[in-house]
mmCIF file of C-alpha atoms in Angstrom:
data_model
loop_
_atom_site.group_PDB
_atom_site.id
_atom_site.type_symbol
_atom_site.label_atom_id
_atom_site.label_comp_id
_atom_site.label_asym_id
_atom_site.label_seq_id
_atom_site.Cartn_x
_atom_site.Cartn_y
_atom_site.Cartn_z
ATOM 1 C CA UNK A 1 70.650 79.293 91.834
ATOM 2 C CA UNK A 2 74.030 78.102 92.765
ATOM 3 C CA UNK A 3 74.610 76.888 96.010
ATOM 4 C CA UNK A 4 78.304 77.886 95.395
ATOM 5 C CA UNK A 5 80.241 79.822 93.029
ATOM 6 C CA UNK A 6 81.108 78.222 89.997
ATOM 7 C CA UNK A 7 84.549 76.983 89.552
ATOM 8 C CA UNK A 8 86.962 77.930 86.858
ATOM 9 C CA UNK A 9 90.413 76.549 85.721
ATOM 10 C CA UNK A 10 92.933 78.039 83.409
ATOM 11 C CA UNK A 11 96.495 77.020 82.712
ATOM 12 C CA UNK A 12 98.754 78.070 84.845
ATOM 13 C CA UNK A 13 100.867 79.953 82.259
ATOM 14 C CA UNK A 14 99.662 81.964 79.607
ATOM 15 C CA UNK A 15 100.921 83.434 76.400
ATOM 16 C CA UNK A 16 99.345 85.973 74.226
ATOM 17 C CA UNK A 17 98.329 84.275 70.859
ATOM 18 C CA UNK A 18 98.201 80.844 72.582
ATOM 19 C CA UNK A 19 94.779 78.885 72.420
ATOM 20 C CA UNK A 20 94.156 78.019 75.857
ATOM 21 C CA UNK A 21 91.036 75.766 77.094
ATOM 22 C CA UNK A 22 88.840 77.135 79.890
ATOM 23 C CA UNK A 23 87.200 74.835 82.103
ATOM 24 C CA UNK A 24 83.659 75.665 84.074
ATOM 25 C CA UNK A 25 81.823 73.908 86.319
ATOM 26 C CA UNK A 26 78.687 75.491 88.029
ATOM 27 C CA UNK A 27 76.550 73.890 90.796
ATOM 28 C CA UNK A 28 72.994 73.644 89.647
ATOM 29 C CA UNK A 29 70.268 71.127 90.002
ATOM 30 C CA UNK A 30 69.050 71.677 86.232
ATOM 31 C CA UNK A 31 65.750 70.711 87.090
ATOM 32 C CA UNK A 32 64.468 69.082 83.679
ATOM 33 C CA UNK A 33 60.714 69.998 84.367
ATOM 34 C CA UNK A 34 59.604 66.795 83.080
ATOM 35 C CA UNK A 35 59.497 65.387 86.639
ATOM 36 C CA UNK A 36 56.785 64.967 89.419
ATOM 37 C CA UNK A 37 56.914 65.558 92.739
ATOM 38 C CA UNK A 38 55.072 62.868 95.174
ATOM 39 C CA UNK A 39 51.882 64.319 94.760
ATOM 40 C CA UNK A 40 51.750 64.001 90.968
ATOM 41 C CA UNK A 41 52.521 67.925 90.312
ATOM 42 C CA UNK A 42 55.102 68.597 87.967
ATOM 43 C CA UNK A 43 58.200 70.466 89.075
ATOM 44 C CA UNK A 44 59.117 73.214 87.628
ATOM 45 C CA UNK A 45 62.011 73.509 85.131
ATOM 46 C CA UNK A 46 64.919 75.301 86.406
ATOM 47 C CA UNK A 47 68.115 75.193 84.278
ATOM 48 C CA UNK A 48 70.887 77.271 83.490
ATOM 49 C CA UNK A 49 69.717 78.397 79.943
ATOM 50 C CA UNK A 50 72.417 80.459 79.077
ATOM 51 C CA UNK A 51 76.541 80.767 79.235
ATOM 52 C CA UNK A 52 78.474 83.173 77.860
ATOM 53 C CA UNK A 53 82.279 83.771 78.004
ATOM 54 C CA UNK A 54 83.716 87.460 77.165
ATOM 55 C CA UNK A 55 86.851 88.887 76.829
ATOM 56 C CA UNK A 56 87.656 92.875 77.336
ATOM 57 C CA UNK A 57 83.914 93.097 75.899
ATOM 58 C CA UNK A 58 84.330 91.145 73.099
ATOM 59 C CA UNK A 59 82.212 87.288 72.719
ATOM 60 C CA UNK A 60 84.445 84.797 73.185
ATOM 61 C CA UNK A 61 81.980 81.737 73.327
ATOM 62 C CA UNK A 62 78.379 81.336 74.291
ATOM 63 C CA UNK A 63 76.125 78.120 74.918
ATOM 64 C CA UNK A 64 72.389 77.906 74.915
ATOM 65 C CA UNK A 65 71.541 74.845 77.402
ATOM 66 C CA UNK A 66 68.481 72.442 77.292
ATOM 67 C CA UNK A 67 67.554 70.095 80.236
ATOM 68 C CA UNK A 68 69.591 67.415 78.375
ATOM 69 C CA UNK A 69 72.699 68.984 79.817
ATOM 70 C CA UNK A 70 73.446 67.154 82.621
ATOM 71 C CA UNK A 71 73.368 68.679 86.589
ATOM 72 C CA UNK A 72 75.957 70.978 87.868
ATOM 73 C CA UNK A 73 76.987 71.839 84.055
ATOM 74 C CA UNK A 74 80.585 71.293 82.928
ATOM 75 C CA UNK A 75 81.682 73.589 80.062
ATOM 76 C CA UNK A 76 85.091 73.577 78.951
ATOM 77 C CA UNK A 77 85.957 75.973 75.760
ATOM 78 C CA UNK A 78 88.858 77.484 74.262
ATOM 79 C CA UNK A 79 89.890 80.910 73.719
ATOM 80 C CA UNK A 80 92.726 82.384 71.607
ATOM 81 C CA UNK A 81 94.719 84.686 73.885
ATOM 82 C CA UNK A 82 94.801 88.275 72.407
ATOM 83 C CA UNK A 83 96.834 89.683 75.442
ATOM 84 C CA UNK A 84 96.366 90.315 79.414
ATOM 85 C CA UNK A 85 92.732 91.570 80.235
ATOM 86 C CA UNK A 86 89.192 90.537 81.688
ATOM 87 C CA UNK A 87 87.740 87.231 81.088
ATOM 88 C CA UNK A 88 83.854 87.601 82.264
ATOM 89 C CA UNK A 89 81.701 84.552 82.480
ATOM 90 C CA UNK A 90 78.060 84.713 82.958
ATOM 91 C CA UNK A 91 75.314 81.782 83.856
ATOM 92 C CA UNK A 92 71.486 82.441 83.346
ATOM 93 C CA UNK A 93 68.959 80.563 85.105
ATOM 94 C CA UNK A 94 65.375 80.142 84.699
ATOM 95 C CA UNK A 95 64.779 81.686 88.379
ATOM 96 C CA UNK A 96 66.271 84.733 87.247
ATOM 97 C CA UNK A 97 69.615 84.518 88.636
ATOM 98 C CA UNK A 98 72.780 85.838 86.843
ATOM 99 C CA UNK A 99 75.874 84.872 88.119
ATOM 100 C CA UNK A 100 79.014 86.805 86.709
ATOM 101 C CA UNK A 101 82.366 85.621 87.419
ATOM 102 C CA UNK A 102 85.587 88.058 86.075
ATOM 103 C CA UNK A 103 88.960 86.696 85.993
ATOM 104 C CA UNK A 104 92.072 88.587 85.523
ATOM 105 C CA UNK A 105 94.381 87.043 82.934
ATOM 106 C CA UNK A 106 97.997 87.945 82.484
ATOM 107 C CA UNK A 107 99.338 87.143 79.270
ATOM 108 C CA UNK A 108 103.390 86.687 78.645
ATOM 109 C CA UNK B 1 55.213 51.560 52.877
ATOM 110 C CA UNK B 2 54.465 49.913 55.997
ATOM 111 C CA UNK B 3 56.378 47.217 54.441
ATOM 112 C CA UNK B 4 59.712 49.042 53.532
ATOM 113 C CA UNK B 5 59.324 50.493 57.403
ATOM 114 C CA UNK B 6 58.976 46.729 58.665
ATOM 115 C CA UNK B 7 62.120 45.991 56.334
ATOM 116 C CA UNK B 8 64.102 49.173 57.459
ATOM 117 C CA UNK B 9 63.623 48.466 61.342
ATOM 118 C CA UNK B 10 64.162 44.268 60.509
ATOM 119 C CA UNK B 11 67.356 45.738 58.850
ATOM 120 C CA UNK B 12 68.681 47.516 62.076
ATOM 121 C CA UNK B 13 67.818 44.959 64.220
ATOM 122 C CA UNK B 14 69.981 42.808 62.439
ATOM 123 C CA UNK B 15 72.937 45.010 62.259
ATOM 124 C CA UNK B 16 72.619 46.322 65.976
ATOM 125 C CA UNK B 17 72.643 44.323 69.144
ATOM 126 C CA UNK B 18 70.321 46.799 70.584
ATOM 127 C CA UNK B 19 68.679 48.923 68.418
ATOM 128 C CA UNK B 20 68.149 52.254 69.914
ATOM 129 C CA UNK B 21 65.128 53.996 70.597
ATOM 130 C CA UNK B 22 62.865 55.627 67.932
ATOM 131 C CA UNK B 23 63.539 58.959 66.714
ATOM 132 C CA UNK B 24 60.987 61.592 68.749
ATOM 133 C CA UNK B 25 59.005 63.574 66.782
ATOM 134 C CA UNK B 26 61.064 66.461 68.535
ATOM 135 C CA UNK B 27 64.196 65.532 67.272
ATOM 136 C CA UNK B 28 62.567 65.123 63.466
ATOM 137 C CA UNK B 29 61.293 69.049 63.702
ATOM 138 C CA UNK B 30 64.419 70.534 65.387
ATOM 139 C CA UNK B 31 66.768 68.702 63.101
ATOM 140 C CA UNK B 32 64.693 69.559 60.071
ATOM 141 C CA UNK B 33 64.357 72.933 61.209
ATOM 142 C CA UNK B 34 68.254 73.371 61.585
ATOM 143 C CA UNK B 35 68.957 71.616 58.201
ATOM 144 C CA UNK B 36 66.080 73.987 56.388
ATOM 145 C CA UNK B 37 66.975 73.335 52.333
ATOM 146 C CA UNK B 38 70.768 72.530 53.196
ATOM 147 C CA UNK B 39 72.074 69.140 52.130
ATOM 148 C CA UNK B 40 74.053 68.086 55.393
ATOM 149 C CA UNK B 41 77.640 66.492 54.697
ATOM 150 C CA UNK B 42 78.722 63.699 57.085
ATOM 151 C CA UNK B 43 81.267 63.943 58.958
ATOM 152 C CA UNK B 44 83.907 65.700 57.236
ATOM 153 C CA UNK B 45 86.067 67.660 59.782
ATOM 154 C CA UNK B 46 83.492 67.128 62.576
ATOM 155 C CA UNK B 47 83.927 64.949 65.632
ATOM 156 C CA UNK B 48 81.886 63.701 68.210
ATOM 157 C CA UNK B 49 83.247 62.258 70.859
ATOM 158 C CA UNK B 50 80.965 59.921 73.485
ATOM 159 C CA UNK B 51 81.451 56.637 75.047
ATOM 160 C CA UNK B 52 80.097 53.683 73.013
ATOM 161 C CA UNK B 53 77.986 52.705 76.601
ATOM 162 C CA UNK B 54 77.497 53.855 79.812
ATOM 163 C CA UNK B 55 76.010 52.772 83.413
ATOM 164 C CA UNK B 56 74.494 55.375 83.994
ATOM 165 C CA UNK B 57 72.590 57.923 81.881
ATOM 166 C CA UNK B 58 72.815 61.208 84.173
ATOM 167 C CA UNK B 59 76.135 62.405 83.569
ATOM 168 C CA UNK B 60 77.462 61.375 80.189
ATOM 169 C CA UNK B 61 80.832 63.016 78.943
ATOM 170 C CA UNK B 62 80.616 64.680 75.437
ATOM 171 C CA UNK B 63 82.965 66.418 73.238
ATOM 172 C CA UNK B 64 82.442 67.878 70.137
ATOM 173 C CA UNK B 65 85.194 69.504 67.658
ATOM 174 C CA UNK B 66 85.336 70.965 64.134
ATOM 175 C CA UNK B 67 88.688 71.306 61.975
ATOM 176 C CA UNK B 68 88.554 74.579 61.034
ATOM 177 C CA UNK B 69 91.360 77.491 60.304
ATOM 178 C CA UNK B 70 88.856 80.028 62.222
ATOM 179 C CA UNK B 71 89.484 82.841 60.420
ATOM 180 C CA UNK B 72 87.171 85.975 59.207
ATOM 181 C CA UNK B 73 86.494 83.523 55.380
ATOM 182 C CA UNK B 74 86.297 80.248 56.814
ATOM 183 C CA UNK B 75 85.191 79.624 60.875
ATOM 184 C CA UNK B 76 82.212 77.612 62.782
ATOM 185 C CA UNK B 77 79.565 79.608 64.025
ATOM 186 C CA UNK B 78 77.750 76.922 65.964
ATOM 187 C CA UNK B 79 77.263 73.116 66.712
ATOM 188 C CA UNK B 80 73.854 72.025 67.482
ATOM 189 C CA UNK B 81 73.852 68.654 69.822
ATOM 190 C CA UNK B 82 70.562 66.795 69.950
ATOM 191 C CA UNK B 83 69.181 63.886 71.597
ATOM 192 C CA UNK B 84 67.091 61.261 69.450
ATOM 193 C CA UNK B 85 65.495 59.979 71.807
ATOM 194 C CA UNK B 86 65.199 62.310 74.876
ATOM 195 C CA UNK B 87 61.879 64.051 76.085
ATOM 196 C CA UNK B 88 63.809 67.324 74.748
ATOM 197 C CA UNK B 89 65.768 66.959 71.381
ATOM 198 C CA UNK B 90 67.628 70.011 72.043
ATOM 199 C CA UNK B 91 70.683 69.341 73.972
ATOM 200 C CA UNK B 92 72.801 72.342 73.672
ATOM 201 C CA UNK B 93 74.193 75.092 71.096
ATOM 202 C CA UNK B 94 77.802 76.352 71.377
ATOM 203 C CA UNK B 95 78.418 79.537 69.160
ATOM 204 C CA UNK B 96 81.894 80.337 68.395
ATOM 205 C CA UNK B 97 83.789 83.388 67.847
ATOM 206 C CA UNK B 98 87.351 84.151 66.054
ATOM 207 C CA UNK B 99 88.452 84.496 69.417
ATOM 208 C CA UNK B 100 87.607 80.742 70.198
ATOM 209 C CA UNK B 101 90.579 80.163 68.266
ATOM 210 C CA UNK B 102 89.152 76.832 67.749
ATOM 211 C CA UNK B 103 85.690 75.330 67.586
ATOM 212 C CA UNK B 104 85.758 72.680 70.661
ATOM 213 C CA UNK B 105 83.827 72.072 73.778
ATOM 214 C CA UNK B 106 83.348 69.589 76.125
ATOM 215 C CA UNK B 107 80.405 68.973 78.254
ATOM 216 C CA UNK B 108 78.412 66.349 80.158
ATOM 217 C CA UNK B 109 74.732 65.555 78.902
ATOM 218 C CA UNK B 110 71.731 63.159 79.914
ATOM 219 C CA UNK B 111 70.510 60.313 78.042
ATOM 220 C CA UNK B 112 67.196 58.765 78.796
ATOM 221 C CA UNK B 113 67.691 55.787 76.758
ATOM 222 C CA UNK B 114 70.024 54.186 74.373
ATOM 223 C CA UNK B 115 69.930 56.251 71.362
ATOM 224 C CA UNK B 116 71.894 58.092 68.820
ATOM 225 C CA UNK B 117 73.215 61.736 69.880
ATOM 226 C CA UNK B 118 73.669 64.202 66.996
ATOM 227 C CA UNK B 119 75.906 66.766 66.340
ATOM 228 C CA UNK B 120 75.309 69.349 63.251
ATOM 229 C CA UNK B 121 77.878 71.971 62.839
ATOM 230 C CA UNK B 122 77.142 75.371 60.707
ATOM 231 C CA UNK B 123 80.218 76.726 58.947
ATOM 232 C CA UNK B 124 80.475 80.152 57.758
ATOM 233 C CA UNK B 125 80.734 79.360 53.908
ATOM 234 C CA UNK B 126 77.025 78.133 55.119
ATOM 235 C CA UNK B 127 77.702 74.108 54.462
ATOM 236 C CA UNK B 128 76.272 72.080 57.445
ATOM 237 C CA UNK B 129 78.158 69.177 58.754
ATOM 238 C CA UNK B 130 76.486 66.069 60.559
ATOM 239 C CA UNK B 131 77.694 63.254 62.322
ATOM 240 C CA UNK B 132 76.014 60.657 64.495
ATOM 241 C CA UNK B 133 77.060 58.542 67.504
ATOM 242 C CA UNK B 134 75.001 55.676 69.184
ATOM 243 C CA UNK B 135 75.577 55.021 72.900
ATOM 244 C CA UNK B 136 74.045 52.274 74.699
ATOM 245 C CA UNK B 137 72.700 53.263 78.191
ATOM 246 C CA UNK B 138 72.108 50.509 81.271
ATOM 247 C CA UNK B 139 70.487 52.738 83.451
ATOM 248 C CA UNK B 140 68.204 55.934 81.866
ATOM 249 C CA UNK B 141 69.159 59.467 83.366
ATOM 250 C CA UNK B 142 66.795 59.786 86.133
ATOM 251 C CA UNK B 143 64.227 61.956 85.695
ATOM 252 C CA UNK B 144 64.902 63.446 82.377
#
């Protein structure tokens, strides 16, 4: 469960054909499943296990994450801009929460 | 071959001020499963950017880049990031497409202790590239 929406950063000006960096920061505890509470019970794993990025329905990048990714997962990846369109970013966690963000991208 | 092992440990200790932790069984099994019968190529366009030492293992910046034209004929399919001494070896698998334009990714990882981090890139022509990077960790990532 994300306490607040993810942050997404794209360049200010984008040209068709350009390779741009897309920076994302999710808010998530990334509980590893290896820790114990005060009573000695294992705290269940709760991590974002999958991140995907697609543009106009075509996959751009995806990541399968393990407990070795730091809390509040930061993922910065690249895209060759095919033109204007909608970038869809999706985060899935162990609690079954799906977070989807859509970014409308205007390319010159 | 206990003697050979001891000799190896001695060699590693001599070469490094603080030897990294022993590779975990989980790492060995995951790494071998990823390799399959292939022989990996060291380096060759794959770079793994990590600090040489960190005070805090909870947030360790990591960047991976593979030189590739990212065309249909010649592209990077995936990069696997593995920890040799965390409780779980698999840190992340990043998958690229032609729309990625370039096979580069930046994230932040956890390190429980001083160890090697390993990146393994899968190329479209079946080649596997491997690179290792030791990170000295002063305070391990809490509760990893």
